[in-house]
Amino acid sequence: MWFSPWDNGLERGAQLAQSLWAFSAGGLSGMGLGLGSPGVVPAVHTDLILAAIGEELGFFGVLACLALYALIALRGFRVARRAVDDYAMFLALGLTLNIVLEALLIAGGSTGLVPLTGVVLPFVSYGRSALVLHLLGLGMLWSLSARVVEPRSVTMGSTLHAAFDRPRRMLLAVLAVPLVGVLLKTADVQVARANATFARESLELQADQELRYQSNPRLLKVAAAIPRGDVLDRNGVVLATSDWTHLQRQRDRLEALGVDPVLACDPDDDRHYPFGGLTYHLLGDVVSQRDWGASNTAFVERRYDAALCGYDDHARVVTIRDPRDGQPRRVVRRDRSELIPLWRHRYEPGSRAVKSLLGRSRDLTLTIDVRLQAAAARILAQRLAAAGVERGAAVALDPRDGALLACVSAPWPRGPIRGDARPGRGDPGDDVAPERLDRARFGVYPPGSTFKIVTAAAALSQDPALARATFTCRSLADGVGAVVGGRVVHDDTSDRPHGTIAMGEATAVSCNAYFAQLGARIGWPTLAAMAQRFGVSAGRPPSVKAYTAYAIESAYGQAQVTATPLEMARAAAVVANGGTLPAVHWVTQAAARDSAATQVITAGVAGTLAGFLRGAVYHGTARRLAAMRPLVAGKTGTAQVTQGRAHAWFVGFAPYGPASRRVAFAVMLEHGGYGGDQATALGGDLVAEAARLGFAR
């Protein structure tokens, strides 16, 4: 901890960092008695009491404290020099050194000059036996000082006593060296580099055994005191606010969307979420902070906490070396130095620096259209009920720039969100409550035949002539399909043999046998590379010998292939966007985008795939939408699982053909059965709502 106070990565290894934060908080003159936050420093009443003095009384207070110990040293050495005999001299020196060395040791440890030990600061730290012994020692010094003689008195004339006169002076000079060192170190932390130290983060090992950078709790305290801004949808509808009057001003708009703010929110709540559980997976709940640290969440209230408080925390991902095993780890690091004026002037609300920071806009606008969000939730609930299941997801995004338009996960928490994000069923503390999982963005499922979009893209990118390559689907002893690489690949039990067909027809009728043979043709490396470019996990074969088997099964979306509904919506967006994978985002600010758009396939390949997907709707597995306007291009998926019915998928985009604006989508019904049934109907309903709102035209 001494060698690396900021990056040691130890559990409870931030004690020295906490001390340095306290010193830097005080600066030159301190916060004032009772106005600091020394309580956040561990063992502040014993080991690190000097840090508390530095925070509340500043460098001047530390200087005064150390000056008192210097005075004790001078007086103690004076008593020793004038002692009546050798015994009294050594006793006075010992008592003085016991106090002074202990003070220098803990002062040096508190500032990082020497390793931190568990000794107390004499007469200042809370203590029992130590305090008694220090007072006893001081009393003995006082007693010895009452029995002294003049240094040149003949009664003092012990040869040994006289011989120690010069060493005593040298020892006093030696003691001055660490004292000056502590003062210089304190001046560096509290004055020269006070702000840099105050804003620096400490790498700590958390209770879940993950390494994370932690900010100075004082900065977090002032950030929490900033009035939080509103979260708005793309049209300015309030999704979250801390000001009840903002809901009152939008009452007509909210009621038009079926929300009564009086019933949905309580004026006494710290934070208001008028749409309740419908936006919980997107926003989270800043009051209860339920699931706040979960890795499978992306709550706006947490992720953009700094923006909602009106400052930039300069969050960035850095690679560190894990001190436990030496392996590289990627962690988030922040710089909250913009908040320092709020701490330095927190009792001066009229300060120009405070006014400047608090005068910034703190509102955050999402790309979500709450009208489409509400409509998607309604139709998802209807189609889930029709399929006889309860869990599913629906995602709609703009393929041009990746703006998320709607993102619904069912089930969602029912009722108002009033600081507890209450689930509709089960115990609120149940970590596996179905309402808690954001299936749209973090639910991982086998994509089934929707992955054939990726397989076709890999084949066409490898050789465009493969669009005309034919493979045969025939009758087998136990169904329909083909034997590929010694493996039996079946199509749906209700299918008839598709015969010898090319890629377009195979996509339309979703022929597993065709795509298994196509996967064997292009090979695993090609297929896996394309899946990676699309952002879909294809798994990893255990050995090179397994490449062919993985290519065969993965080509039609089984084996270890997994994806989230959002990832499959992005795959559809690639086709709709001329081969470019958009950078998905749900906050309008440009800084909120995590990555840039990338060209995944050529525009020619994307155009061919779009035609294949339109064929699936026009005369294939999604033909129930053939007559729909705007024209839909999409791919169904029936993902087989080991237990229960298959997951039902439908992904695609609209309009197909010339368009001024398109919407890409993905819907999934967990254990919903055949993809061409309720999932396709849900996709059609979602497109219809998007078109009504002007997102597809």
XYZ file of C-alpha atoms in Angstrom:
697
model
C 0.000 0.000 0.000
C 2.884 2.368 0.750
C 4.602 1.759 -2.588
C 1.330 2.146 -4.504
C -1.329 4.016 -2.535
C -3.512 4.586 -5.605
C -3.221 1.398 -7.672
C -2.459 -1.437 -5.265
C -5.791 -3.175 -5.971
C -5.955 -4.607 -2.461
C -9.100 -5.240 -0.495
C -9.355 -2.326 1.947
C -6.168 -1.048 0.333
C -7.399 2.526 -0.029
C -6.671 3.604 3.557
C -3.698 5.723 2.554
C -5.613 7.138 -0.424
C -8.423 8.101 1.953
C -5.898 9.890 4.149
C -4.406 11.797 1.216
C -7.897 12.774 0.038
C -8.599 14.204 3.491
C -5.368 16.208 3.543
C -5.981 17.591 0.050
C -9.564 18.468 0.975
C -8.324 20.880 3.625
C -5.922 22.782 1.425
C -4.037 25.642 2.995
C -6.512 26.855 5.611
C -8.930 23.940 6.015
C -12.691 23.564 5.857
C -13.274 24.739 9.417
C -14.027 22.816 12.577
C -16.913 20.430 12.046
C -17.215 21.321 8.348
C -15.093 18.557 6.846
C -15.903 14.908 6.189
C -13.265 13.023 8.181
C -15.801 10.344 9.032
C -15.292 8.731 5.615
C -11.644 7.990 6.471
C -11.165 4.518 8.004
C -9.667 4.552 11.520
C -9.709 8.340 11.479
C -10.040 8.536 15.267
C -6.919 6.447 15.841
C -4.365 5.945 13.057
C -5.339 8.840 10.780
C -6.395 11.597 13.148
C -3.804 13.911 11.581
C -5.695 13.627 8.273
C -8.821 14.895 10.038
C -6.832 17.833 11.392
C -5.498 18.515 7.909
C -8.990 18.479 6.424
C -10.637 20.778 8.938
C -7.708 23.041 9.871
C -5.651 22.802 6.691
C -1.896 22.929 6.274
C -1.701 25.622 8.925
C -3.411 23.292 11.405
C -1.002 20.441 10.635
C 1.900 22.871 10.928
C 0.672 24.009 14.334
C 0.201 20.417 15.495
C 3.697 19.397 14.429
C 5.087 22.564 15.980
C 3.695 21.441 19.337
C 5.499 18.112 19.005
C 8.660 20.017 18.073
C 8.187 22.077 21.213
C 7.844 18.892 23.286
C 11.078 17.630 21.705
C 12.935 20.851 22.459
C 11.675 21.004 26.024
C 12.386 17.305 26.602
C 15.960 17.658 25.352
C 16.361 20.758 27.488
C 15.235 18.755 30.533
C 17.731 16.005 29.626
C 20.533 18.541 29.202
C 19.848 19.982 32.668
C 19.157 16.655 34.419
C 20.699 16.194 37.866
C 22.307 12.891 36.957
C 22.861 10.448 34.097
C 19.823 8.363 34.963
C 17.542 11.394 34.821
C 19.111 12.422 31.514
C 18.488 9.065 29.847
C 14.995 8.886 31.309
C 14.130 12.336 29.938
C 15.520 11.436 26.514
C 13.622 8.158 26.450
C 10.323 9.739 27.453
C 10.767 12.495 24.862
C 11.707 10.118 22.046
C 8.776 7.848 22.904
C 6.384 10.711 22.232
C 8.175 12.433 19.351
C 9.177 9.353 17.345
C 5.657 7.961 17.601
C 4.254 11.288 16.375
C 6.707 11.438 13.459
C 6.044 7.808 12.546
C 2.269 8.172 12.303
C 2.546 11.619 10.679
C 4.840 10.174 8.027
C 2.540 7.190 7.563
C -0.553 9.394 7.233
C 1.050 11.376 4.420
C 2.638 8.399 2.654
C 6.185 9.362 3.534
C 6.782 6.068 5.368
C 4.710 2.861 5.640
C 1.542 3.347 7.630
C 1.611 1.616 11.017
C -0.955 1.165 13.730
C 0.474 3.608 16.253
C -1.511 6.569 17.524
C -0.784 10.273 17.419
C 0.123 11.088 21.056
C -2.459 13.138 22.981
C -4.653 13.524 19.854
C -5.805 10.060 18.765
C -8.592 8.330 20.621
C -7.067 5.804 22.964
C -7.057 4.177 26.377
C -3.772 2.682 27.561
C -1.733 4.650 24.994
C -3.211 7.940 26.145
C -2.596 7.045 29.801
C 1.027 6.110 29.103
C 1.661 9.270 27.081
C 0.206 11.434 29.842
C 2.256 9.512 32.403
C 5.392 10.103 30.359
C 4.623 13.794 30.025
C 4.053 13.984 33.774
C 7.382 12.318 34.437
C 9.088 14.847 32.159
C 7.399 17.610 34.096
C 8.619 16.084 37.327
C 12.169 15.802 35.994
C 12.079 19.407 34.838
C 11.493 20.484 38.434
C 14.811 18.938 39.497
C 17.392 20.455 37.184
C 20.679 22.267 37.582
C 22.497 24.776 35.440
C 24.484 23.038 32.696
C 27.828 24.380 33.918
C 27.244 23.465 37.572
C 29.914 21.324 39.092
C 27.260 19.173 40.691
C 26.439 17.899 37.265
C 29.960 16.873 36.615
C 29.537 13.277 35.551
C 31.965 12.461 32.774
C 29.377 10.261 31.046
C 26.765 13.022 31.284
C 29.113 15.553 29.725
C 30.102 13.134 26.967
C 26.486 12.953 25.744
C 26.026 16.681 25.334
C 27.111 16.714 21.677
C 25.267 13.481 20.734
C 22.129 14.990 22.239
C 22.396 17.968 19.939
C 23.070 15.706 16.938
C 20.056 13.572 17.815
C 17.885 16.658 17.949
C 19.138 17.656 14.497
C 18.427 14.158 13.193
C 14.852 14.388 14.486
C 14.433 17.625 12.569
C 15.010 15.802 9.252
C 11.836 13.625 9.306
C 9.907 16.582 10.711
C 10.902 18.704 7.729
C 10.147 15.753 5.440
C 6.625 15.422 6.841
C 6.060 19.167 6.458
C 7.259 19.139 2.841
C 5.137 16.103 2.012
C 2.097 17.672 3.656
C 2.679 20.925 1.775
C 2.862 18.982 -1.482
C -0.422 17.153 -0.815
C -2.324 20.065 0.716
C -1.009 23.022 -1.256
C 1.118 22.280 -4.320
C -0.922 19.365 -5.679
C -4.075 19.627 -3.626
C -6.555 19.537 -6.512
C -4.758 16.761 -8.403
C -4.661 14.614 -5.267
C -8.250 15.451 -4.358
C -9.591 14.297 -7.749
C -7.382 11.220 -8.170
C -9.090 7.819 -8.134
C -8.026 4.752 -6.170
C -8.063 1.221 -7.575
C -9.769 -1.074 -5.088
C -10.741 -4.731 -4.868
C -14.503 -4.810 -4.345
C -16.573 -7.325 -2.402
C -17.380 -9.175 -5.641
C -13.606 -9.585 -6.185
C -13.631 -7.188 -9.143
C -11.180 -4.314 -9.466
C -12.730 -0.867 -9.823
C -11.572 2.700 -9.509
C -13.223 4.587 -6.658
C -13.581 8.345 -6.487
C -13.014 10.598 -3.517
C -16.223 10.234 -1.469
C -16.280 14.001 -0.967
C -16.658 14.519 -4.703
C -19.437 11.949 -4.774
C -21.079 13.771 -1.881
C -21.148 17.134 -3.646
C -22.265 15.468 -6.887
C -25.186 13.865 -5.058
C -26.188 17.278 -3.730
C -26.527 18.774 -7.227
C -30.192 18.992 -8.295
C -30.597 16.177 -10.799
C -31.712 17.010 -14.335
C -34.646 15.532 -16.221
C -34.541 12.557 -18.570
C -36.616 13.272 -21.680
C -37.671 11.223 -24.671
C -36.805 12.409 -28.188
C -39.913 14.625 -28.224
C -39.319 16.222 -24.837
C -41.712 14.062 -22.817
C -40.506 13.717 -19.228
C -39.391 10.180 -18.375
C -37.701 11.022 -15.072
C -37.564 14.191 -13.010
C -36.911 15.383 -9.488
C -39.226 18.381 -9.891
C -42.941 17.682 -9.466
C -43.849 20.902 -11.287
C -42.280 19.534 -14.474
C -44.866 16.746 -14.466
C -47.629 19.236 -13.822
C -46.571 21.300 -16.825
C -46.707 18.195 -19.040
C -49.886 16.764 -17.584
C -51.849 17.009 -20.854
C -49.090 15.265 -22.841
C -48.769 12.527 -20.250
C -52.512 11.938 -20.043
C -52.633 11.670 -23.841
C -50.176 8.790 -23.442
C -52.348 7.159 -20.799
C -50.359 8.349 -17.777
C -51.916 10.250 -14.890
C -48.983 11.836 -13.028
C -50.978 12.033 -9.804
C -51.552 8.279 -9.805
C -48.142 7.369 -11.207
C -46.058 9.554 -8.904
C -46.116 11.004 -5.421
C -45.145 14.682 -5.002
C -43.062 13.720 -1.956
C -40.875 11.277 -3.893
C -37.260 12.284 -4.489
C -37.431 11.148 -8.111
C -40.478 10.707 -10.334
C -40.851 8.073 -13.066
C -44.268 8.711 -14.667
C -44.099 5.636 -16.922
C -43.159 3.348 -14.034
C -41.856 -0.073 -14.910
C -42.248 0.560 -18.644
C -39.002 2.543 -18.610
C -37.315 0.794 -15.671
C -34.932 -1.302 -17.774
C -33.828 1.828 -19.623
C -33.622 4.287 -16.745
C -33.186 2.304 -13.539
C -34.141 3.765 -10.164
C -31.649 6.220 -8.698
C -33.369 6.205 -5.296
C -33.300 2.498 -4.477
C -30.371 1.816 -6.849
C -31.667 -1.716 -7.274
C -29.371 -3.785 -9.523
C -27.120 -0.713 -9.698
C -23.899 -2.667 -9.940
C -25.190 -5.524 -12.102
C -23.141 -6.058 -15.252
C -26.253 -6.934 -17.273
C -27.788 -3.480 -16.897
C -27.218 -0.168 -18.685
C -29.353 2.204 -16.655
C -29.345 5.765 -17.952
C -29.589 7.077 -14.388
C -26.350 5.298 -13.514
C -24.414 5.402 -16.766
C -25.029 9.111 -17.347
C -25.042 10.156 -13.723
C -22.451 12.866 -14.357
C -24.381 14.377 -17.267
C -27.550 14.485 -15.154
C -25.562 16.421 -12.554
C -24.210 18.864 -15.133
C -20.562 17.878 -15.340
C -18.287 15.658 -17.404
C -16.559 12.856 -15.518
C -14.380 12.017 -18.549
C -15.127 8.308 -18.164
C -12.761 6.137 -20.154
C -11.785 2.483 -20.297
C -8.186 1.780 -19.344
C -6.156 -1.413 -19.218
C -4.471 -2.219 -15.924
C -2.336 -5.072 -14.658
C -4.148 -7.120 -12.049
C -1.804 -7.258 -9.045
C -3.202 -10.665 -8.095
C -2.200 -12.571 -11.215
C -0.503 -10.047 -13.473
C -3.201 -10.364 -16.136
C -4.496 -7.304 -18.007
C -7.931 -6.036 -16.970
C -10.128 -3.363 -18.521
C -11.702 -0.990 -16.015
C -13.459 2.369 -16.128
C -11.606 5.393 -14.848
C -13.100 8.848 -14.265
C -11.902 12.369 -13.635
C -14.332 14.370 -11.506
C -12.056 17.379 -11.076
C -14.799 19.663 -12.439
C -16.550 19.235 -9.093
C -13.661 20.549 -6.992
C -15.020 24.134 -6.884
C -18.249 22.800 -5.403
C -16.255 21.323 -2.526
C -13.927 24.249 -2.025
C -16.844 26.708 -2.046
C -19.678 24.541 -0.805
C -20.558 27.059 1.902
C -20.350 29.929 -0.576
C -23.372 29.536 -2.895
C -22.685 32.957 -4.384
C -19.254 31.914 -5.636
C -18.767 32.459 -9.364
C -17.331 28.948 -9.788
C -20.348 27.393 -8.068
C -22.815 29.446 -10.099
C -21.048 28.530 -13.328
C -21.214 24.802 -12.639
C -24.779 24.787 -11.346
C -25.888 26.954 -14.259
C -25.182 24.231 -16.818
C -27.943 22.215 -18.450
C -28.472 18.933 -16.646
C -31.241 17.474 -18.782
C -30.628 14.352 -20.842
C -32.549 13.560 -24.022
C -32.953 9.951 -25.125
C -33.438 8.688 -28.656
C -36.408 6.683 -27.362
C -39.887 7.717 -28.519
C -42.088 6.950 -25.535
C -45.109 6.688 -27.832
C -43.465 3.815 -29.694
C -42.164 2.416 -26.398
C -45.691 2.281 -24.972
C -47.122 0.838 -28.183
C -44.389 -1.813 -28.344
C -45.114 -2.798 -24.742
C -48.826 -3.088 -25.457
C -48.504 -5.240 -28.566
C -45.748 -7.347 -26.990
C -48.058 -8.127 -24.070
C -50.845 -9.043 -26.498
C -48.682 -11.393 -28.561
C -47.179 -12.996 -25.471
C -50.681 -13.723 -24.214
C -51.651 -15.161 -27.594
C -48.588 -17.427 -27.521
C -49.312 -18.480 -23.936
C -45.966 -17.237 -22.573
C -44.844 -14.339 -20.399
C -41.336 -13.410 -21.451
C -40.089 -11.646 -24.536
C -38.539 -8.533 -26.002
C -39.035 -6.021 -28.785
C -36.424 -3.631 -30.171
C -36.733 -0.933 -32.835
C -33.906 1.286 -34.016
C -32.999 3.696 -36.786
C -30.577 1.822 -39.078
C -29.006 5.036 -40.330
C -27.389 6.080 -37.058
C -28.263 3.341 -34.555
C -30.644 5.504 -32.521
C -32.734 3.239 -30.296
C -36.419 4.060 -30.794
C -38.052 1.479 -28.541
C -36.658 -1.198 -26.253
C -39.113 -3.304 -24.278
C -38.473 -6.344 -22.111
C -41.344 -8.399 -20.727
C -42.212 -8.801 -17.987
C -41.367 -5.413 -16.556
C -41.938 -4.129 -13.005
C -45.605 -3.293 -12.498
C -46.951 -0.249 -10.764
C -45.251 3.053 -9.992
C -41.529 3.285 -9.433
C -41.326 5.009 -6.062
C -37.824 4.437 -4.862
C -38.107 0.661 -4.841
C -38.514 -0.451 -8.478
C -41.080 -2.858 -7.160
C -41.569 -6.048 -9.182
C -45.012 -7.236 -10.056
C -44.521 -10.659 -8.524
C -42.278 -12.322 -6.007
C -40.072 -10.884 -3.354
C -38.338 -7.598 -4.250
C -35.083 -9.050 -3.026
C -35.291 -12.043 -5.345
C -32.249 -11.729 -7.589
C -33.799 -13.944 -10.258
C -37.158 -12.173 -10.436
C -38.086 -12.197 -14.155
C -39.027 -8.508 -14.086
C -35.455 -7.544 -13.242
C -33.778 -8.804 -16.423
C -33.476 -6.540 -19.442
C -34.042 -9.207 -22.074
C -33.950 -6.771 -24.968
C -30.339 -5.722 -24.427
C -28.876 -8.390 -22.153
C -30.993 -11.505 -22.605
C -28.795 -14.051 -24.396
C -30.586 -16.610 -26.584
C -29.840 -18.885 -29.528
C -31.010 -16.835 -32.532
C -32.102 -19.816 -34.584
C -32.676 -19.176 -38.274
C -32.333 -15.406 -37.937
C -28.586 -16.097 -37.836
C -28.861 -17.238 -41.447
C -28.544 -13.545 -42.311
C -24.969 -13.709 -41.008
C -24.253 -17.021 -42.740
C -25.512 -15.688 -46.058
C -23.461 -12.514 -45.593
C -20.329 -14.592 -44.940
C -20.905 -16.711 -48.038
C -21.682 -13.780 -50.347
C -18.685 -11.831 -49.038
C -16.446 -14.823 -49.675
C -17.824 -15.408 -53.175
C -20.867 -13.596 -54.618
C -21.388 -16.543 -56.970
C -22.482 -18.622 -53.981
C -25.853 -16.885 -54.265
C -26.498 -19.282 -57.150
C -24.960 -22.332 -55.478
C -27.522 -25.089 -54.959
C -27.840 -27.746 -52.279
C -30.446 -30.428 -51.805
C -32.974 -30.933 -49.027
C -34.564 -34.384 -49.177
C -36.683 -36.817 -47.237
C -34.937 -38.703 -44.464
C -35.986 -41.735 -42.489
C -37.015 -39.502 -39.580
C -38.041 -36.297 -41.333
C -36.721 -33.788 -43.818
C -33.183 -32.443 -44.208
C -29.771 -33.683 -45.263
C -26.732 -35.567 -44.044
C -23.879 -33.069 -43.899
C -20.389 -34.104 -42.893
C -21.764 -37.274 -41.348
C -24.279 -35.290 -39.270
C -28.032 -35.439 -39.781
C -29.537 -31.970 -40.119
C -33.311 -31.712 -39.848
C -35.692 -29.059 -41.029
C -38.989 -28.291 -39.359
C -41.129 -31.385 -38.862
C -43.985 -29.753 -40.777
C -41.830 -28.991 -43.837
C -41.797 -30.928 -47.046
C -38.507 -31.608 -48.815
C -37.331 -28.358 -50.372
C -35.435 -30.114 -53.144
C -32.450 -28.549 -54.836
C -32.552 -24.828 -54.168
C -30.341 -21.728 -54.231
C -29.628 -19.259 -51.437
C -32.560 -16.911 -52.010
C -35.164 -19.657 -51.882
C -33.384 -21.324 -48.944
C -33.605 -18.057 -47.003
C -37.280 -17.631 -47.836
C -38.266 -21.124 -46.708
C -35.605 -21.169 -43.934
C -34.038 -24.448 -45.014
C -31.646 -25.727 -42.345
C -30.282 -28.401 -44.662
C -29.225 -25.815 -47.223
C -27.474 -23.564 -44.724
C -25.747 -26.484 -43.014
C -24.238 -27.441 -46.362
C -23.412 -23.805 -47.077
C -21.668 -23.542 -43.700
C -19.595 -26.612 -44.493
C -18.679 -25.036 -47.839
C -17.444 -21.687 -46.493
C -15.846 -23.128 -43.338
C -15.808 -22.157 -39.690
C -13.151 -19.385 -39.808
C -15.118 -17.449 -42.433
C -18.401 -17.865 -40.578
C -16.921 -16.965 -37.188
C -15.193 -13.885 -38.593
C -18.450 -12.592 -40.063
C -20.329 -13.254 -36.830
C -17.722 -11.200 -35.004
C -18.130 -8.346 -37.468
C -21.890 -8.411 -36.915
C -21.331 -8.400 -33.152
C -22.851 -11.849 -32.558
C -21.217 -14.551 -30.437
C -20.628 -17.763 -32.377
C -18.821 -19.671 -29.630
C -15.464 -21.379 -29.941
C -14.778 -24.929 -31.124
C -12.682 -26.998 -28.703
C -10.237 -27.924 -31.462
C -9.537 -27.541 -35.170
C -11.080 -30.971 -35.723
C -14.413 -29.581 -34.558
C -14.429 -26.728 -37.084
C -16.599 -28.529 -39.615
C -19.167 -29.662 -37.055
C -19.397 -26.134 -35.636
C -19.725 -24.614 -39.089
C -22.571 -26.987 -39.946
C -24.653 -26.376 -36.814
C -23.820 -22.716 -36.371
C -24.789 -21.886 -39.943
C -28.476 -22.184 -39.053
C -28.177 -20.534 -35.630
C -27.707 -23.461 -33.270
C -24.581 -24.939 -31.588
C -23.058 -22.202 -29.397
C -24.399 -19.224 -31.326
C -26.071 -16.720 -28.994
C -27.369 -13.193 -29.410
C -29.505 -10.585 -27.729
C -32.556 -9.085 -29.447
C -30.657 -5.798 -29.743
C -27.771 -7.532 -31.499
C -30.139 -9.126 -33.990
C -31.818 -5.765 -34.596
C -28.357 -4.443 -35.432
C -27.876 -7.338 -37.845
C -31.087 -6.336 -39.623
C -29.884 -2.725 -39.607
C -26.729 -3.767 -41.479
C -28.869 -5.036 -44.342
C -31.140 -1.979 -44.260
C -28.187 0.418 -44.093
C -26.230 -0.771 -47.107
C -23.840 -2.972 -45.162
C -22.923 -0.538 -42.376
C -23.264 -1.638 -38.764
C -24.552 1.394 -36.842
C -23.265 2.427 -33.429
C -26.320 1.814 -31.277
C -27.035 4.533 -28.728
C -29.993 5.703 -26.680
C -28.816 9.168 -25.632
C -28.832 11.942 -28.215
C -25.566 13.573 -27.114
C -22.747 12.601 -29.462
C -20.467 11.850 -26.503
C -22.856 9.101 -25.414
C -21.978 6.878 -28.373
C -19.605 4.097 -27.435
C -18.336 3.331 -30.926
C -18.458 4.443 -34.534
C -20.364 2.851 -37.394
C -18.386 0.171 -39.265
C -18.716 -1.252 -42.759
C -19.468 -4.945 -42.270
C -20.412 -6.015 -45.797
C -20.520 -4.280 -49.155
C -23.595 -2.438 -50.358
C -23.991 -5.059 -53.085
C -24.089 -7.924 -50.595
C -26.511 -5.951 -48.424
C -28.790 -5.403 -51.418
C -28.790 -9.119 -52.231
C -29.586 -9.995 -48.625
C -32.405 -7.446 -48.564
C -33.962 -9.195 -51.542
C -33.660 -12.548 -49.785
C -35.365 -11.160 -46.672
C -38.155 -9.664 -48.730
C -38.632 -13.082 -50.306
C -39.069 -14.602 -46.837
C -41.956 -12.184 -46.261
C -43.447 -12.314 -49.737
C -43.639 -16.079 -50.155
C -41.692 -17.663 -47.299
C -41.989 -18.289 -43.583
C -43.156 -14.706 -42.851
C -45.716 -14.563 -45.667
C -48.495 -13.512 -43.288
C -47.042 -10.014 -43.758
C -46.778 -10.235 -47.543
C -49.508 -7.671 -48.209
C -48.529 -5.295 -45.441
C -47.614 -1.690 -46.153
C -44.953 -0.490 -45.723
C -43.203 -3.462 -47.290
C -41.381 -5.568 -44.722
C -38.196 -7.575 -45.269
C -37.350 -10.003 -42.526
C -36.278 -13.408 -41.322
C -38.058 -15.718 -38.929
C -36.306 -17.916 -36.417
C -37.355 -20.944 -34.389
C -34.506 -21.544 -31.961
C -34.536 -25.039 -30.496
C -33.698 -25.391 -26.805
C -33.137 -28.436 -24.626
C -36.168 -27.772 -22.414
C -39.519 -26.339 -23.381
C -40.745 -24.944 -26.658
C -38.484 -23.149 -29.085
C -37.859 -19.410 -28.868
C -39.727 -17.504 -31.569
C -37.839 -14.778 -33.464
C -38.529 -12.297 -36.222
C -35.994 -9.687 -37.326
C -36.028 -7.331 -40.260
C -36.601 -3.811 -41.492
C -39.134 -1.654 -43.311
C -39.811 -0.256 -45.809
C -38.167 -2.532 -48.344
C -37.176 -0.679 -51.499
C -36.980 3.100 -51.942
C -37.541 4.882 -48.638
C -36.793 8.194 -46.950
C -36.627 6.575 -43.537
C -36.414 3.006 -42.293
C -36.806 1.144 -39.047
C -34.905 -2.033 -38.142
C -36.367 -4.345 -35.538
C -36.061 -7.612 -33.674
C -38.707 -9.355 -31.615
C -38.365 -12.502 -29.540
C -40.906 -14.560 -27.608
C -39.200 -16.793 -25.060
C -40.538 -20.327 -25.638
C -42.979 -18.775 -28.099
C -42.828 -21.654 -30.560
C -42.751 -21.180 -34.335
C -41.155 -17.939 -35.485
C -43.569 -17.493 -38.363
C -46.542 -17.306 -35.989
C -46.888 -14.777 -33.145
C -43.341 -13.400 -33.492
C -43.952 -12.436 -37.109
C -47.294 -10.910 -36.196
C -45.591 -8.943 -33.430
C -42.968 -7.674 -35.858
C -45.693 -6.545 -38.243
C -47.533 -4.737 -35.461
C -44.323 -3.004 -34.407
C -43.605 -1.832 -37.959
C -47.168 -0.561 -38.296
C -46.788 1.529 -35.144
C -43.400 2.821 -36.286
C -44.879 3.795 -39.655
C -47.791 5.567 -37.967
C -45.297 7.673 -36.015
C -43.243 8.459 -39.118
C -40.250 6.201 -38.522
C -40.851 4.087 -41.643
C -41.858 5.847 -44.832
